[in-house]
CSV table of N, CA and C in Angstrom, one decimal:
chain,number,residue,atom,x,y,z
A,256,GLN,N,-2.0,13.2,16.5
A,256,GLN,CA,-3.0,12.7,17.5
A,256,GLN,C,-3.9,11.7,17.0
A,257,HIS,N,-4.3,11.8,15.7
A,257,HIS,CA,-5.2,10.8,15.1
A,257,HIS,C,-4.5,9.5,15.0
A,258,TRP,N,-3.1,9.5,14.7
A,258,TRP,CA,-2.4,8.3,14.5
A,258,TRP,C,-2.3,7.5,15.8
A,259,ARG,N,-2.4,8.2,16.9
A,259,ARG,CA,-2.4,7.4,18.2
A,259,ARG,C,-3.7,6.6,18.4
A,260,LEU,N,-4.8,7.3,18.0
A,260,LEU,CA,-6.1,6.6,18.0
A,260,LEU,C,-6.1,5.4,17.1
A,261,TYR,N,-5.5,5.6,15.9
A,261,TYR,CA,-5.5,4.6,14.9
A,261,TYR,C,-4.6,3.4,15.4
A,262,ASP,N,-3.5,3.8,16.0
A,262,ASP,CA,-2.6,2.7,16.5
A,262,ASP,C,-3.2,1.9,17.6
A,263,LYS,N,-4.0,2.6,18.5
A,263,LYS,CA,-4.7,1.9,19.5
A,263,LYS,C,-5.8,0.9,18.9
A,264,ALA,N,-6.4,1.4,17.8
A,264,ALA,CA,-7.4,0.5,17.2
A,264,ALA,C,-6.8,-0.7,16.5
A,265,VAL,N,-5.6,-0.5,15.9
A,265,VAL,CA,-4.9,-1.6,15.3
A,265,VAL,C,-4.4,-2.6,16.3
A,266,VAL,N,-3.9,-2.1,17.4
A,266,VAL,CA,-3.4,-3.0,18.4
A,266,VAL,C,-4.5,-3.7,19.1
A,267,SER,N,-5.7,-3.1,19.3
A,267,SER,CA,-6.8,-3.8,20.0
A,267,SER,C,-7.4,-4.8,19.1
A,268,THR,N,-7.3,-4.7,17.8
A,268,THR,CA,-7.9,-5.7,16.9
A,268,THR,C,-7.0,-6.9,16.7
A,269,GLN,N,-5.7,-6.8,17.0
A,269,GLN,CA,-4.7,-7.9,16.9
A,269,GLN,C,-4.9,-8.8,18.0
A,270,SER,N,-4.4,-10.0,17.8
A,270,SER,CA,-4.5,-11.0,19.0
A,270,SER,C,-3.6,-10.5,20.1
A,271,THR,N,-3.9,-10.9,21.3
A,271,THR,CA,-3.1,-10.4,22.4
A,271,THR,C,-1.7,-11.0,22.5
A,272,GLY,N,-1.5,-12.1,21.8
A,272,GLY,CA,-0.1,-12.7,21.9
A,272,GLY,C,0.9,-12.1,20.9
A,273,SER,N,0.4,-11.3,19.9
A,273,SER,CA,1.4,-10.8,18.9
A,273,SER,C,2.1,-9.5,19.4
A,274,CYS,N,3.3,-9.4,19.0
A,274,CYS,CA,4.1,-8.2,19.4
A,274,CYS,C,4.4,-7.4,18.2
A,275,MET,N,3.4,-6.9,17.5
A,275,MET,CA,3.6,-6.1,16.3
A,275,MET,C,4.0,-4.7,16.7
A,276,PRO,N,4.9,-4.1,15.9
A,276,PRO,CA,5.3,-2.7,16.2
A,276,PRO,C,4.1,-1.7,15.9
A,277,PRO,N,4.1,-0.5,16.5
A,277,PRO,CA,3.0,0.4,16.1
A,277,PRO,C,3.1,0.7,14.6
A,278,SER,N,1.9,0.9,14.1
A,278,SER,CA,1.8,1.1,12.6
A,278,SER,C,1.3,2.5,12.4
A,279,SER,N,1.5,2.9,11.1
A,279,SER,CA,1.1,4.2,10.7
A,279,SER,C,0.5,4.1,9.3
A,280,PRO,N,-0.6,4.7,9.0
A,280,PRO,CA,-1.2,4.6,7.7
A,280,PRO,C,-0.3,5.3,6.7
A,281,PHE,N,-0.1,4.8,5.5
A,281,PHE,CA,0.6,5.5,4.5
A,281,PHE,C,-0.3,6.3,3.6
A,282,VAL,N,-0.4,7.6,3.8
A,282,VAL,CA,-1.3,8.4,3.2
A,282,VAL,C,-0.6,9.3,2.1
A,283,MET,N,-1.1,9.2,0.9
A,283,MET,CA,-0.5,9.9,-0.3
A,283,MET,C,-1.6,10.5,-1.1
A,284,SER,N,-1.5,11.8,-1.3
A,284,SER,CA,-2.6,12.5,-2.1
A,284,SER,C,-2.4,12.2,-3.6
A,285,THR,N,-3.3,12.5,-4.4
A,285,THR,CA,-3.3,12.2,-5.8
A,285,THR,C,-2.3,13.2,-6.6
A,286,SER,N,-1.9,14.3,-5.9
A,286,SER,CA,-0.9,15.2,-6.4
A,286,SER,C,0.5,14.8,-6.1
A,287,GLY,N,0.7,13.7,-5.3
A,287,GLY,CA,2.0,13.3,-4.9
A,287,GLY,C,2.5,13.7,-3.5
A,288,GLY,N,1.7,14.4,-2.8
A,288,GLY,CA,2.1,14.9,-1.5
A,288,GLY,C,1.9,13.7,-0.4
A,289,LEU,N,2.7,13.8,0.6
A,289,LEU,CA,2.7,12.8,1.6
A,289,LEU,C,2.3,13.4,2.9
A,290,ALA,N,1.6,12.6,3.8
A,290,ALA,CA,1.3,12.9,5.2
A,290,ALA,C,2.7,12.9,5.9
A,291,PRO,N,2.8,13.6,7.0
A,291,PRO,CA,4.0,13.7,7.7
A,291,PRO,C,4.6,12.3,8.2
A,292,GLU,N,3.7,11.4,8.6
A,292,GLU,CA,4.2,10.1,8.9
A,292,GLU,C,4.7,9.3,7.7
A,293,SER,N,4.0,9.5,6.6
A,293,SER,CA,4.4,8.8,5.4
A,293,SER,C,5.8,9.4,4.9
A,294,ASP,N,6.0,10.7,5.1
A,294,ASP,CA,7.2,11.3,4.7
A,294,ASP,C,8.4,10.8,5.5
A,295,ARG,N,8.1,10.5,6.8
A,295,ARG,CA,9.2,10.0,7.7
A,295,ARG,C,9.5,8.5,7.2
A,296,ILE,N,8.5,7.8,6.8
A,296,ILE,CA,8.7,6.4,6.3
A,296,ILE,C,9.6,6.4,5.1
A,297,VAL,N,9.3,7.3,4.2
A,297,VAL,CA,10.1,7.4,2.9
A,297,VAL,C,11.5,7.8,3.2
A,298,ARG,N,11.7,8.8,4.1
A,298,ARG,CA,13.0,9.3,4.5
A,298,ARG,C,13.8,8.2,5.1
A,299,THR,N,13.2,7.4,6.0
A,299,THR,CA,13.9,6.3,6.7
A,299,THR,C,14.3,5.2,5.7
A,300,LEU,N,13.3,4.9,4.9
A,300,LEU,CA,13.6,3.9,3.9
A,300,LEU,C,14.7,4.3,2.9
A,301,ALA,N,14.7,5.6,2.5
A,301,ALA,CA,15.8,6.1,1.6
A,301,ALA,C,17.1,6.0,2.3
A,302,GLY,N,17.2,6.3,3.6
A,302,GLY,CA,18.5,6.2,4.3
A,302,GLY,C,19.0,4.8,4.4
A,303,LYS,N,18.1,3.9,4.7
A,303,LYS,CA,18.5,2.5,4.8
A,303,LYS,C,18.9,1.9,3.4
A,304,LEU,N,18.1,2.3,2.4
A,304,LEU,CA,18.5,1.8,1.0
A,304,LEU,C,19.8,2.4,0.6
A,305,ALA,N,20.1,3.7,0.9
A,305,ALA,CA,21.4,4.3,0.5
A,305,ALA,C,22.5,3.6,1.3
A,306,ALA,N,22.3,3.3,2.5
A,306,ALA,CA,23.4,2.6,3.3
A,306,ALA,C,23.6,1.2,2.8
A,307,LYS,N,22.6,0.5,2.5
A,307,LYS,CA,22.7,-0.9,2.0
A,307,LYS,C,23.4,-1.0,0.7
A,308,ASN,N,23.1,-0.1,-0.3
A,308,ASN,CA,23.6,-0.2,-1.6
A,308,ASN,C,24.6,0.8,-2.0
A,309,ALA,N,25.2,1.4,-1.0
A,309,ALA,CA,26.3,2.4,-1.2
A,309,ALA,C,25.9,3.5,-2.2
A,310,LEU,N,24.7,4.0,-2.0
A,310,LEU,CA,24.3,5.1,-2.8
A,310,LEU,C,24.2,6.4,-2.0
A,311,LYS,N,24.1,7.5,-2.8
A,311,LYS,CA,23.9,8.8,-2.1
A,311,LYS,C,22.4,8.8,-1.6
A,312,TYR,N,22.2,9.5,-0.5
A,312,TYR,CA,20.8,9.6,0.0
A,312,TYR,C,19.8,10.1,-1.0
A,313,GLN,N,20.2,11.1,-1.8
A,313,GLN,CA,19.3,11.7,-2.8
A,313,GLN,C,19.0,10.8,-3.9
A,314,GLU,N,20.0,9.9,-4.3
A,314,GLU,CA,19.7,8.9,-5.4
A,314,GLU,C,18.7,7.9,-4.9
A,315,ALA,N,18.9,7.4,-3.6
A,315,ALA,CA,18.0,6.5,-3.1
A,315,ALA,C,16.5,7.1,-2.9
A,316,ALA,N,16.5,8.3,-2.5
A,316,ALA,CA,15.2,9.0,-2.4
A,316,ALA,C,14.5,9.2,-3.7
A,317,ASN,N,15.3,9.5,-4.7
A,317,ASN,CA,14.7,9.6,-6.1
A,317,ASN,C,14.1,8.3,-6.6
A,318,VAL,N,14.8,7.2,-6.3
A,318,VAL,CA,14.3,5.9,-6.7
A,318,VAL,C,13.0,5.6,-6.1
A,319,ILE,N,12.9,5.9,-4.8
A,319,ILE,CA,11.7,5.6,-4.0
A,319,ILE,C,10.6,6.5,-4.5
A,320,TRP,N,10.8,7.8,-4.7
A,320,TRP,CA,9.8,8.7,-5.1
A,320,TRP,C,9.3,8.4,-6.5
A,321,THR,N,10.2,8.0,-7.4
A,321,THR,CA,9.8,7.6,-8.8
A,321,THR,C,8.9,6.4,-8.7
A,322,LYS,N,9.3,5.4,-7.9
A,322,LYS,CA,8.4,4.2,-7.9
A,322,LYS,C,7.1,4.5,-7.2
A,323,LEU,N,7.1,5.3,-6.2
A,323,LEU,CA,5.8,5.7,-5.6
A,323,LEU,C,4.9,6.4,-6.5
A,324,ARG,N,5.4,7.4,-7.3
A,324,ARG,CA,4.6,8.2,-8.2
A,324,ARG,C,4.1,7.4,-9.3
A,325,PHE,N,4.9,6.5,-9.9
A,325,PHE,CA,4.4,5.7,-11.0
A,325,PHE,C,3.4,4.7,-10.5
A,326,SER,N,3.5,4.2,-9.3
A,326,SER,CA,2.5,3.3,-8.7
A,326,SER,C,1.2,4.0,-8.5
A,327,LEU,N,1.3,5.3,-8.0
A,327,LEU,CA,0.1,6.1,-7.8
A,327,LEU,C,-0.6,6.4,-9.2
A,328,LEU,N,0.2,6.7,-10.2
A,328,LEU,CA,-0.3,7.0,-11.5
A,328,LEU,C,-1.0,5.7,-12.1
A,329,ARG,N,-0.3,4.6,-12.0
A,329,ARG,CA,-0.9,3.3,-12.4
A,329,ARG,C,-2.2,3.0,-11.8
A,330,THR,N,-2.3,3.3,-10.4
A,330,THR,CA,-3.5,3.0,-9.7
A,330,THR,C,-4.6,3.9,-10.2
A,331,CYS,N,-4.3,5.2,-10.4
A,331,CYS,CA,-5.4,6.1,-10.8
A,331,CYS,C,-5.8,5.8,-12.2
A,332,LEU,N,-4.9,5.4,-13.1
A,332,LEU,CA,-5.3,5.0,-14.5
A,332,LEU,C,-6.2,3.8,-14.5
A,333,VAL,N,-5.9,2.8,-13.7
A,333,VAL,CA,-6.7,1.6,-13.6
A,333,VAL,C,-8.1,1.9,-13.0
A,334,ALA,N,-8.1,2.8,-12.0
A,334,ALA,CA,-9.4,3.2,-11.5
A,334,ALA,C,-10.3,3.9,-12.5
A,335,LEU,N,-9.6,4.8,-13.3
A,335,LEU,CA,-10.4,5.5,-14.3
A,335,LEU,C,-10.8,4.7,-15.5
A,336,ARG,N,-9.8,4.0,-16.1
A,336,ARG,CA,-10.0,3.3,-17.4
A,336,ARG,C,-10.3,1.8,-17.2
A,337,GLY,N,-10.0,1.3,-16.2
A,337,GLY,CA,-10.1,-0.2,-16.0
A,337,GLY,C,-8.8,-0.9,-16.4
A,338,THR,N,-8.8,-2.1,-16.2
A,338,THR,CA,-7.6,-2.9,-16.5
A,338,THR,C,-7.6,-3.3,-18.0
A,339,ARG,N,-6.4,-3.6,-18.5
A,339,ARG,CA,-6.3,-4.0,-19.9
A,339,ARG,C,-6.4,-5.5,-20.1
A,340,GLN,N,-6.3,-6.2,-18.9
A,340,GLN,CA,-6.3,-7.6,-19.0
A,340,GLN,C,-7.7,-8.1,-19.4
A,341,ARG,N,-7.8,-9.2,-20.0
A,341,ARG,CA,-9.1,-9.8,-20.4
A,341,ARG,C,-9.8,-10.2,-19.2
A,342,VAL,N,-11.1,-9.9,-19.2
A,342,VAL,CA,-11.9,-10.2,-18.0
A,342,VAL,C,-12.6,-11.6,-18.4
A,343,VAL,N,-12.4,-12.5,-17.5
A,343,VAL,CA,-12.9,-13.9,-17.7
A,343,VAL,C,-14.3,-14.0,-16.9
A,344,THR,N,-15.3,-14.3,-17.7
A,344,THR,CA,-16.6,-14.4,-17.0
A,344,THR,C,-16.9,-15.9,-17.1
A,345,ARG,N,-17.5,-16.4,-16.0
A,345,ARG,CA,-17.8,-17.8,-15.9
A,345,ARG,C,-19.3,-17.9,-15.6
A,346,ARG,N,-20.0,-18.8,-16.3
A,346,ARG,CA,-21.4,-19.0,-16.1
A,346,ARG,C,-21.6,-19.8,-14.9
A,347,LEU,N,-22.4,-19.4,-14.0
A,347,LEU,CA,-22.6,-20.1,-12.7
A,347,LEU,C,-24.0,-20.8,-12.7
A,348,ASP,N,-24.8,-20.7,-13.8
A,348,ASP,CA,-26.1,-21.2,-13.7
A,348,ASP,C,-26.2,-22.7,-13.7
A,349,ASN,N,-25.1,-23.4,-14.2
A,349,ASN,CA,-25.1,-24.9,-14.2
A,349,ASN,C,-24.2,-25.5,-13.1
A,350,VAL,N,-23.8,-24.7,-12.1
A,350,VAL,CA,-23.0,-25.2,-11.0
A,350,VAL,C,-24.0,-25.6,-9.9
A,351,ASP,N,-23.8,-26.8,-9.4
A,351,ASP,CA,-24.6,-27.3,-8.3
A,351,ASP,C,-23.7,-27.4,-7.1
A,352,ILE,N,-24.1,-26.6,-6.0
A,352,ILE,CA,-23.3,-26.5,-4.8
A,352,ILE,C,-24.3,-27.0,-3.7
A,353,ASN,N,-23.9,-27.9,-3.0
A,353,ASN,CA,-24.6,-28.4,-1.8
A,353,ASN,C,-24.0,-27.8,-0.6
A,354,LEU,N,-24.6,-26.7,0.0
A,354,LEU,CA,-24.0,-26.0,1.1
A,354,LEU,C,-24.1,-26.8,2.4
A,355,LEU,N,-24.9,-27.8,2.5
A,355,LEU,CA,-25.0,-28.6,3.7
A,355,LEU,C,-23.8,-29.5,3.9
A,356,GLN,N,-23.1,-29.9,2.8
A,356,GLN,CA,-21.9,-30.7,2.9
A,356,GLN,C,-20.7,-29.9,3.2
A,357,LEU,N,-20.7,-28.6,3.1
A,357,LEU,CA,-19.5,-27.8,3.3
A,357,LEU,C,-19.2,-27.7,4.8
């Protein structure tokens, strides 16, 4: 029921000329569980991936689940520890911007 309200909100914010299909939020818990709509998305994607690459459904589903779980793990680690990339700081005290010319 909530996804219908969400879908109406998404459709109402889009321009009137677009013909976008109904959307569903992809909700995943930190323990790896999926919302029912998200589970349907993964099952459909696994079926299409299996058919396209001549794999068994379970093999395709395992690939998708593994990628999803590692992505979730990476996201949690970055949120907790921060990125390992070097942070570039730039000094803006000597920058002169004339906002009237923009």
